GROMACS .gro file of C-alpha atoms in nm:
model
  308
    1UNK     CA    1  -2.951   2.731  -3.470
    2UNK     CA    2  -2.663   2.549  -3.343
    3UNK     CA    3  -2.854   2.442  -3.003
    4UNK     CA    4  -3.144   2.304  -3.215
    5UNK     CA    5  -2.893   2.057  -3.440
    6UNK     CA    6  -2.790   1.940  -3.129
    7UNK     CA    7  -3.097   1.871  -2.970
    8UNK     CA    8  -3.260   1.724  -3.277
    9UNK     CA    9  -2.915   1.502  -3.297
   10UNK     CA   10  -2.945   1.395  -3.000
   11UNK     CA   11  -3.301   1.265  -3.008
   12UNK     CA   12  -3.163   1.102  -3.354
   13UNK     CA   13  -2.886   0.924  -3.150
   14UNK     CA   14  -3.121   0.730  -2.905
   15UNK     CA   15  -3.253   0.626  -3.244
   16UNK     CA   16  -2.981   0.539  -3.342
   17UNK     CA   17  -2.878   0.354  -3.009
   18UNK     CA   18  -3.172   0.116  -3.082
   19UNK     CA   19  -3.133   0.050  -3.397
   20UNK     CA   20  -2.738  -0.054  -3.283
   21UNK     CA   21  -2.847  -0.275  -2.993
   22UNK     CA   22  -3.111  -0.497  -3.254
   23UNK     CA   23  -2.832  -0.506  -3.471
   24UNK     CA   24  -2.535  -0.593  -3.301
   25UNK     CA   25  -2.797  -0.863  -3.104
   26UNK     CA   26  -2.780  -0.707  -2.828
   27UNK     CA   27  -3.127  -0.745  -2.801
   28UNK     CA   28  -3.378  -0.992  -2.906
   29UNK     CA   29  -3.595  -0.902  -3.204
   30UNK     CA   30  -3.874  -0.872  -2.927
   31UNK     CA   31  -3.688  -0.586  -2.706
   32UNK     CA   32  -3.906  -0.302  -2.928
   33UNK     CA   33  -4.212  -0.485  -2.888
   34UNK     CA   34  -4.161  -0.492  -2.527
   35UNK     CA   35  -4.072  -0.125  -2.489
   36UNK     CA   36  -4.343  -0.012  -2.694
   37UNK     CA   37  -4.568  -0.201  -2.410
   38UNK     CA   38  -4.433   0.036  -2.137
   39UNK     CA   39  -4.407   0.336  -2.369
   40UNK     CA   40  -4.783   0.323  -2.437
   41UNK     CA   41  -4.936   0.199  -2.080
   42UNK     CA   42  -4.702   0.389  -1.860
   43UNK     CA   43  -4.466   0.663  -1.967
   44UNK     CA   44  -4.675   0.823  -2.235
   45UNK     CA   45  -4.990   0.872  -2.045
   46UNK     CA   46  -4.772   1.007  -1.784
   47UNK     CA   47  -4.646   1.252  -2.024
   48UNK     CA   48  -4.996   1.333  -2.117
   49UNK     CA   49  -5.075   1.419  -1.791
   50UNK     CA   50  -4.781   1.631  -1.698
   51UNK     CA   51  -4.810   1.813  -2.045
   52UNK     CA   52  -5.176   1.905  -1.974
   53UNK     CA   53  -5.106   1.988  -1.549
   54UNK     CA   54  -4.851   2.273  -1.709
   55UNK     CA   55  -5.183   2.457  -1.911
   56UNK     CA   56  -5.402   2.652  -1.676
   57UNK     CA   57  -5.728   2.580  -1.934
   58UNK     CA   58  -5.674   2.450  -2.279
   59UNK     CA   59  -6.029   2.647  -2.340
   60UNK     CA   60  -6.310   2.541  -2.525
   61UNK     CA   61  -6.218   2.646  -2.886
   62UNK     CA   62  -5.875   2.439  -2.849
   63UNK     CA   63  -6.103   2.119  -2.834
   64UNK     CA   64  -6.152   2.205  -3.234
   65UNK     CA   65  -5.820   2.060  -3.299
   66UNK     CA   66  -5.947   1.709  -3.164
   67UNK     CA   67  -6.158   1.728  -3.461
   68UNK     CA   68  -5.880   1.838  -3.733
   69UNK     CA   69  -5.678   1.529  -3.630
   70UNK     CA   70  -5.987   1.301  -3.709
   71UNK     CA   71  -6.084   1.520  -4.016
   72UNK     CA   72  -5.727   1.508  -4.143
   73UNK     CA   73  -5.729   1.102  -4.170
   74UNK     CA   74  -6.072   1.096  -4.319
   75UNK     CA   75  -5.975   1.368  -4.562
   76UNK     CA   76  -5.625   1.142  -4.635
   77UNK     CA   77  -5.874   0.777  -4.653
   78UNK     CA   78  -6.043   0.936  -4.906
   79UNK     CA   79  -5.725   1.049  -5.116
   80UNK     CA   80  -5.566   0.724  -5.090
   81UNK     CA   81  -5.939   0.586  -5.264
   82UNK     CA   82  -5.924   0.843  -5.508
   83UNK     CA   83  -5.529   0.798  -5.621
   84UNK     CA   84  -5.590   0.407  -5.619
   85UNK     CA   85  -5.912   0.399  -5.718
   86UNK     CA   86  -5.826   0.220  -6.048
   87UNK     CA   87  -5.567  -0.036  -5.892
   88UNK     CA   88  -5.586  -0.396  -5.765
   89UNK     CA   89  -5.686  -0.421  -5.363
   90UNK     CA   90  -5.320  -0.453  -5.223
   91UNK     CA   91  -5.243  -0.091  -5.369
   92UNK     CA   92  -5.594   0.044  -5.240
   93UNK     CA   93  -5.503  -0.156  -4.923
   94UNK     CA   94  -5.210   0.047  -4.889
   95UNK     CA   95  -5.274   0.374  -4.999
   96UNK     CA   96  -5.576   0.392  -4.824
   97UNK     CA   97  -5.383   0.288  -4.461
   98UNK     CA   98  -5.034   0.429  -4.527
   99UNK     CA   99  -5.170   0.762  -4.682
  100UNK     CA  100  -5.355   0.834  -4.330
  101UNK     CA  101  -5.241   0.816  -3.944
  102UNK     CA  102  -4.958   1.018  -3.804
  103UNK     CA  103  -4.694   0.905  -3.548
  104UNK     CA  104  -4.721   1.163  -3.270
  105UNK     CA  105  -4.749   1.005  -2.922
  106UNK     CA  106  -4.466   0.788  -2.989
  107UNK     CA  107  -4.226   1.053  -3.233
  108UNK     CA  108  -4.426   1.403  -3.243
  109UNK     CA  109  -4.482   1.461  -2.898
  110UNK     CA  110  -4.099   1.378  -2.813
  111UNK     CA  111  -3.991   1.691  -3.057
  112UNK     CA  112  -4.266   1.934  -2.943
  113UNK     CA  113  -4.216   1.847  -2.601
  114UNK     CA  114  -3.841   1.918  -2.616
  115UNK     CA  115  -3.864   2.298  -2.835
  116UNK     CA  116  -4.204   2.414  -2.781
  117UNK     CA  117  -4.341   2.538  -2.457
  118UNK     CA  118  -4.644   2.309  -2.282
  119UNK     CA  119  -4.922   2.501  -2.493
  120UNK     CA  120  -4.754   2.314  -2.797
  121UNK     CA  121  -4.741   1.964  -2.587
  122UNK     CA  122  -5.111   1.997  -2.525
  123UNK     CA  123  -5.207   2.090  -2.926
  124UNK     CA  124  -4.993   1.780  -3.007
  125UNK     CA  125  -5.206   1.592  -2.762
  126UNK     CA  126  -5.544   1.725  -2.849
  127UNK     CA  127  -5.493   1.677  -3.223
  128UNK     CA  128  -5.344   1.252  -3.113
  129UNK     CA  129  -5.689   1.194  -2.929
  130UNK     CA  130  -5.844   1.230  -3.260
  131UNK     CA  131  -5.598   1.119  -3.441
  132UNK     CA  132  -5.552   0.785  -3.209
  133UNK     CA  133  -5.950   0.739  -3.231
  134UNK     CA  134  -5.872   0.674  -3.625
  135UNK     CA  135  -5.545   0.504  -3.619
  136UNK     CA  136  -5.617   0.255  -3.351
  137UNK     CA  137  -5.941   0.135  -3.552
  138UNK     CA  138  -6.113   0.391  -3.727
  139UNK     CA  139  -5.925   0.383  -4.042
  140UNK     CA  140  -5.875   0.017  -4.075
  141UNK     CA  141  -6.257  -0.006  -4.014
  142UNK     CA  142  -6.357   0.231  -4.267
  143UNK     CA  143  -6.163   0.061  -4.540
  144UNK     CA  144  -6.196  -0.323  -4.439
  145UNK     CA  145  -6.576  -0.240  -4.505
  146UNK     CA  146  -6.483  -0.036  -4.884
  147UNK     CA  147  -6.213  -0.273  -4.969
  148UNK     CA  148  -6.449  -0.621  -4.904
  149UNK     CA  149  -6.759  -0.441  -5.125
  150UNK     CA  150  -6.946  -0.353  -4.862
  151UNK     CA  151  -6.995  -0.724  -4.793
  152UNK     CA  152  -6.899  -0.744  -4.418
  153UNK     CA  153  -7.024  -0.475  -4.157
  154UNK     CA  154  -6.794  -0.260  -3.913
  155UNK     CA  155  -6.787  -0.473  -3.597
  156UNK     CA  156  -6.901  -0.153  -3.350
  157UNK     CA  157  -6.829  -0.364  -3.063
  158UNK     CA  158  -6.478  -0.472  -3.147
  159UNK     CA  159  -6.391  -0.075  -3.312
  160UNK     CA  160  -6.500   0.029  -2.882
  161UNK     CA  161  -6.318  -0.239  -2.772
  162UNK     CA  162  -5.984  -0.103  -2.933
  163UNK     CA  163  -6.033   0.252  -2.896
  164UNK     CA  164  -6.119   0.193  -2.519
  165UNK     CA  165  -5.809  -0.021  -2.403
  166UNK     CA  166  -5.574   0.202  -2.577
  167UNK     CA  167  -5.416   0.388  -2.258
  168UNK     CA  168  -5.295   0.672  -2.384
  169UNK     CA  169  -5.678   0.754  -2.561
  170UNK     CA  170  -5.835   0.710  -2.267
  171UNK     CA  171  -5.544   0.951  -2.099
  172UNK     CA  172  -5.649   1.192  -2.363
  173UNK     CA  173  -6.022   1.195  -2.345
  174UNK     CA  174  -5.961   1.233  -1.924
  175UNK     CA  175  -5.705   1.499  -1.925
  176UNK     CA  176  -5.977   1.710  -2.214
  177UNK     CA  177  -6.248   1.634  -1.941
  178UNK     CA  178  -6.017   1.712  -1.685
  179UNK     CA  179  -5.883   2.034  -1.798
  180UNK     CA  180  -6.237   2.137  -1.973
  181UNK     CA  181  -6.373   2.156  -1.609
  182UNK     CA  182  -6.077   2.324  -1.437
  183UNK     CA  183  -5.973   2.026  -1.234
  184UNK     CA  184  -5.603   2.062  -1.157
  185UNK     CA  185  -5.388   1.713  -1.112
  186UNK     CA  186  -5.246   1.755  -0.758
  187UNK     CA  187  -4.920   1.819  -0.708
  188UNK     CA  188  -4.838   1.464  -0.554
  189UNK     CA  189  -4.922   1.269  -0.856
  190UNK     CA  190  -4.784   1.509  -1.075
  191UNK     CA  191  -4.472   1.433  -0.857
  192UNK     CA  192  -4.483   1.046  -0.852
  193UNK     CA  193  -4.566   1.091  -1.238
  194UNK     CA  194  -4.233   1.284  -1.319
  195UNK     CA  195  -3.985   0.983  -1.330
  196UNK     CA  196  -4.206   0.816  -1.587
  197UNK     CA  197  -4.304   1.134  -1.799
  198UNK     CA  198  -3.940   1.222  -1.824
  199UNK     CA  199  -3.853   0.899  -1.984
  200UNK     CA  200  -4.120   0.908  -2.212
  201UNK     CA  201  -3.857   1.083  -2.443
  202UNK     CA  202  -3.617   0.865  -2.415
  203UNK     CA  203  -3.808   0.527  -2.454
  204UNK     CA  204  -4.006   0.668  -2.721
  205UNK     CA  205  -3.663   0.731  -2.987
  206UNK     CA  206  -3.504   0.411  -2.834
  207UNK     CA  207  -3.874   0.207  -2.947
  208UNK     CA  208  -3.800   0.360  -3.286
  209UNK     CA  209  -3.439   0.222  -3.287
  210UNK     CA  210  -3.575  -0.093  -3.184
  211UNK     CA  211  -3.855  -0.116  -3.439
  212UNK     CA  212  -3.682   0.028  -3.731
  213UNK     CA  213  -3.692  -0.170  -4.076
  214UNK     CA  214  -3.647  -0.119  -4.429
  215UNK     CA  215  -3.665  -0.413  -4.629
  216UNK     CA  216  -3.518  -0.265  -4.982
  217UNK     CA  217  -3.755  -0.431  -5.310
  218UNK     CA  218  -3.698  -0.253  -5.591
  219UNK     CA  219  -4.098  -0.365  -5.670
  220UNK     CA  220  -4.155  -0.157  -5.407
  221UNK     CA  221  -3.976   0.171  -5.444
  222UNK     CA  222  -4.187   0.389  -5.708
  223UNK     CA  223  -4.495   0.288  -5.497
  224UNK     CA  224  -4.330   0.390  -5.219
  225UNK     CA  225  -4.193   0.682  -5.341
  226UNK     CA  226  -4.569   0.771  -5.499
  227UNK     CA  227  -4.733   0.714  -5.162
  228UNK     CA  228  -4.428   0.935  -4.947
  229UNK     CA  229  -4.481   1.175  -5.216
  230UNK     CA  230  -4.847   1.254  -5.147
  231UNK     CA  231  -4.815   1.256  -4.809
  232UNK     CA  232  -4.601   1.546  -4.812
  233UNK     CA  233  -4.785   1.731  -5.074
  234UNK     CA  234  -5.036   1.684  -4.844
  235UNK     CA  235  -4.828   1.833  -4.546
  236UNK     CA  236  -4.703   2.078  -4.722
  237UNK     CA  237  -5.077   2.219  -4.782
  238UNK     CA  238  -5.261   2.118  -4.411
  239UNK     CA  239  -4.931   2.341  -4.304
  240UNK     CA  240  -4.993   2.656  -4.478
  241UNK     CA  241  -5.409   2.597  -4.342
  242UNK     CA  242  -5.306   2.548  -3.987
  243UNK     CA  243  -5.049   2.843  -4.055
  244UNK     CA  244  -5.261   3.122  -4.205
  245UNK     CA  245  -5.606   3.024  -4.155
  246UNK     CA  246  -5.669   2.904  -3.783
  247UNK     CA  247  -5.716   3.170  -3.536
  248UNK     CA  248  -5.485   2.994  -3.251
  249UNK     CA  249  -5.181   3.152  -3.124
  250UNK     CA  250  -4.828   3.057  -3.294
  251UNK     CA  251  -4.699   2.790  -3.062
  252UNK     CA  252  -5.020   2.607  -3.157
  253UNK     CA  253  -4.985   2.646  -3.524
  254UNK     CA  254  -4.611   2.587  -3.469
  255UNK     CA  255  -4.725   2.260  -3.325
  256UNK     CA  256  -4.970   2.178  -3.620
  257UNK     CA  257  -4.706   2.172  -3.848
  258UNK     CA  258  -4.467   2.014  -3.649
  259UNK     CA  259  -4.736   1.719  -3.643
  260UNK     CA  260  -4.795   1.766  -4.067
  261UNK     CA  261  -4.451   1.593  -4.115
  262UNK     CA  262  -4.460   1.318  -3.877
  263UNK     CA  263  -4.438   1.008  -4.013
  264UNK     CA  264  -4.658   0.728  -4.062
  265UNK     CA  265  -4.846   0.560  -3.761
  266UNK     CA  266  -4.653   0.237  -3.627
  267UNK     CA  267  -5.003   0.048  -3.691
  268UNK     CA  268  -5.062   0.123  -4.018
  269UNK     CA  269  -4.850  -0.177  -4.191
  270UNK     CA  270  -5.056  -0.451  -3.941
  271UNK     CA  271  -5.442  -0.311  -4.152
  272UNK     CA  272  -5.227  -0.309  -4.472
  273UNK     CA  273  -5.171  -0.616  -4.449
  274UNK     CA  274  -5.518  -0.756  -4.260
  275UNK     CA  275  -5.657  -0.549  -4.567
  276UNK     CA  276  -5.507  -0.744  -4.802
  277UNK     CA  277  -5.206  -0.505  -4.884
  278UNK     CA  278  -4.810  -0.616  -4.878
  279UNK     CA  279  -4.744  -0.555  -4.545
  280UNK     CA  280  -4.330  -0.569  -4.581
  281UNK     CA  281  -4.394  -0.262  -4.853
  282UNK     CA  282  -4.611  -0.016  -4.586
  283UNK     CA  283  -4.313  -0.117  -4.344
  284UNK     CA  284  -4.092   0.020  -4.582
  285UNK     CA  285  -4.256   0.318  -4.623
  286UNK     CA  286  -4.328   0.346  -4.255
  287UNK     CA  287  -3.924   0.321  -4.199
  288UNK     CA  288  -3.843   0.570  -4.481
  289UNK     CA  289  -4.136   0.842  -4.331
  290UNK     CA  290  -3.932   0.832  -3.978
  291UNK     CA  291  -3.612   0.941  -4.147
  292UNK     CA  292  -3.754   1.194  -4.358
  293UNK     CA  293  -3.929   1.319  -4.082
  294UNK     CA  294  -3.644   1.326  -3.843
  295UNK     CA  295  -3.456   1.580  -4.124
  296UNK     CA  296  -3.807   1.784  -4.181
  297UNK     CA  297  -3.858   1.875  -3.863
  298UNK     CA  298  -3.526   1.972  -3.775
  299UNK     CA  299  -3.532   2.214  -4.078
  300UNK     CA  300  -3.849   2.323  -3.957
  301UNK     CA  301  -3.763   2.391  -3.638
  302UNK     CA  302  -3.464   2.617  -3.778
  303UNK     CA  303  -3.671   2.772  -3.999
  304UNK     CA  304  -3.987   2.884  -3.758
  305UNK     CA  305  -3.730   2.975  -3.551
  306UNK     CA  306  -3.843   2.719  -3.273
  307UNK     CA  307  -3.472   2.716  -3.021
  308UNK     CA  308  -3.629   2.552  -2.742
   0.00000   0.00000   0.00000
């Protein structure tokens, strides 16, 4: 139990280490912006390729889980429209984006890549291609078209555009292909790859650091607290499905509910706000999901039984 404290404190330090650098001014406010850049177009799709060259076949019937990380935001969209159904728009703007969307290329997939053997890398990475096809303009499409009345019509063209210049989709939808037709990465790449995929880790807790804010309102806190509330209520019940009820072999449901308690998607405060939601509150609540989730999955971890 010891050895998973440590590990879990350590990926908390790098965290930490960012958030240290910002504020002492070591850094520009800009510095997370710009690692975030390399995070997503370089070291995470090389992570996503190592993770899936480990897996011999991910199988057919592991595909499903794309499909529970796109069926868990739509199931979320529609509980944030049902809790704020009687509110003004900036609460349904915010429920509605903040409810949905989990962090897991950029927080997840750091913790499951450092206790759980590949198999659990790859479920974090199936479940994040459908998750990413929602969070990177799914969700925000869906609800800038309920929000306005029905007024304005999803832009198709611009919803491809997003989802196909996001690298580490595209990553995901190649390595599925990939790995779906037994075609092995050779062991070259996989080679020139390493350096990168090994600081995905790394980069990925410093980018938090970097990013981190929590602007304290007291407006904001029982909305907050409602909204981080649900969310876990929420985990709490997609963790006992994926636990009991999927027919996948532990490390994957391990994985799932590793993933339940991540915390919110780094994007969701930029549609709160294009929504016409208080973006400053969802960044809030984005801030206060990372810490939770940084204690929830240690305690998970200790729990399942999950030493690395």
């Amino acid at each position: 139990m010891s050895a998973v404290i440590l590990r879990a404190v350590s990926l908390t330090l790098v965290i930490l280490i960012g958030i240290g650098l910002r504020t002492a001014k070591v850094v520009d406010d800009t510095a997370g912006t710009h690692v975030k850049t390399i995070l997503l177009n370089i070291t995470l799709p090389a992570a996503i390729i190592t993770n899936f060259s480990k897996i011999e076949s991910i199988g057919g019937p592991m595909a499903v889980i794309i499909f529970l990380g796109i069926a868990a935001n739509l199931v979320m969209i529609g509980v944030g429209a049902f809790l704020s159904r009687k509110k003004c728009v900036a609460e349904k703007a915010f429920y509605m984006n903040c409810l949905p969307a989990y962090n897991i290329g950029t927080f997840c997939l750091p913790f499951v890549q450092s206790f759980l053997p590949p198999m659990g890398s790859v479920t974090a990475c199936l479940f994040d291609a459908g998750n990413s096809i929602m969070c990177t303009g799914g969700t925000y499409s869906i609800n800038a078209e309920y929000l306005s009345g029905r007024q304005n019509r999803v832009d198709l063209r611009a919803f491809a555009k997003r989802l196909f210049t996001s690298a580490p989709l595209v990553t995901y939808l190649a390595m599925i292909v990939l790995s779906l037709a037994d075609v092995k990465i050779p062991d070259p790449v996989l080679t020139l790859l390493s350096p990168a995929a090994t600081a995905n880790t790394f980069l990925a807790m410093l980018m938090i650091g970097l990013l981190f804010r929590i602007e304290f309102k007291r407006a904001y806190l029982s909305s907050i607290a409602g909204l981080l509330l649900v969310r876990h209520l929420a985990a709490v019940l997609m963790s006992l499905f994926y636990y009991y009820v999927l027919p996948f072999d532990l490390i994957v449901r391990q994985a799932l509910i590793l993933i339940s308690f991540g915390p919110m998607s780094v994007i969701a405060p930029v549609f709160t706000g294009l929504c016409g939601g208080d973006e400053g509150k969802a960044s809030a609540a984005d801030s206060i999901s990372i810490v939770l989730s940084v204690i929830e999955i240690t305690v998970l971890l200790v729990v399942m039984g999950i030493y690395g």
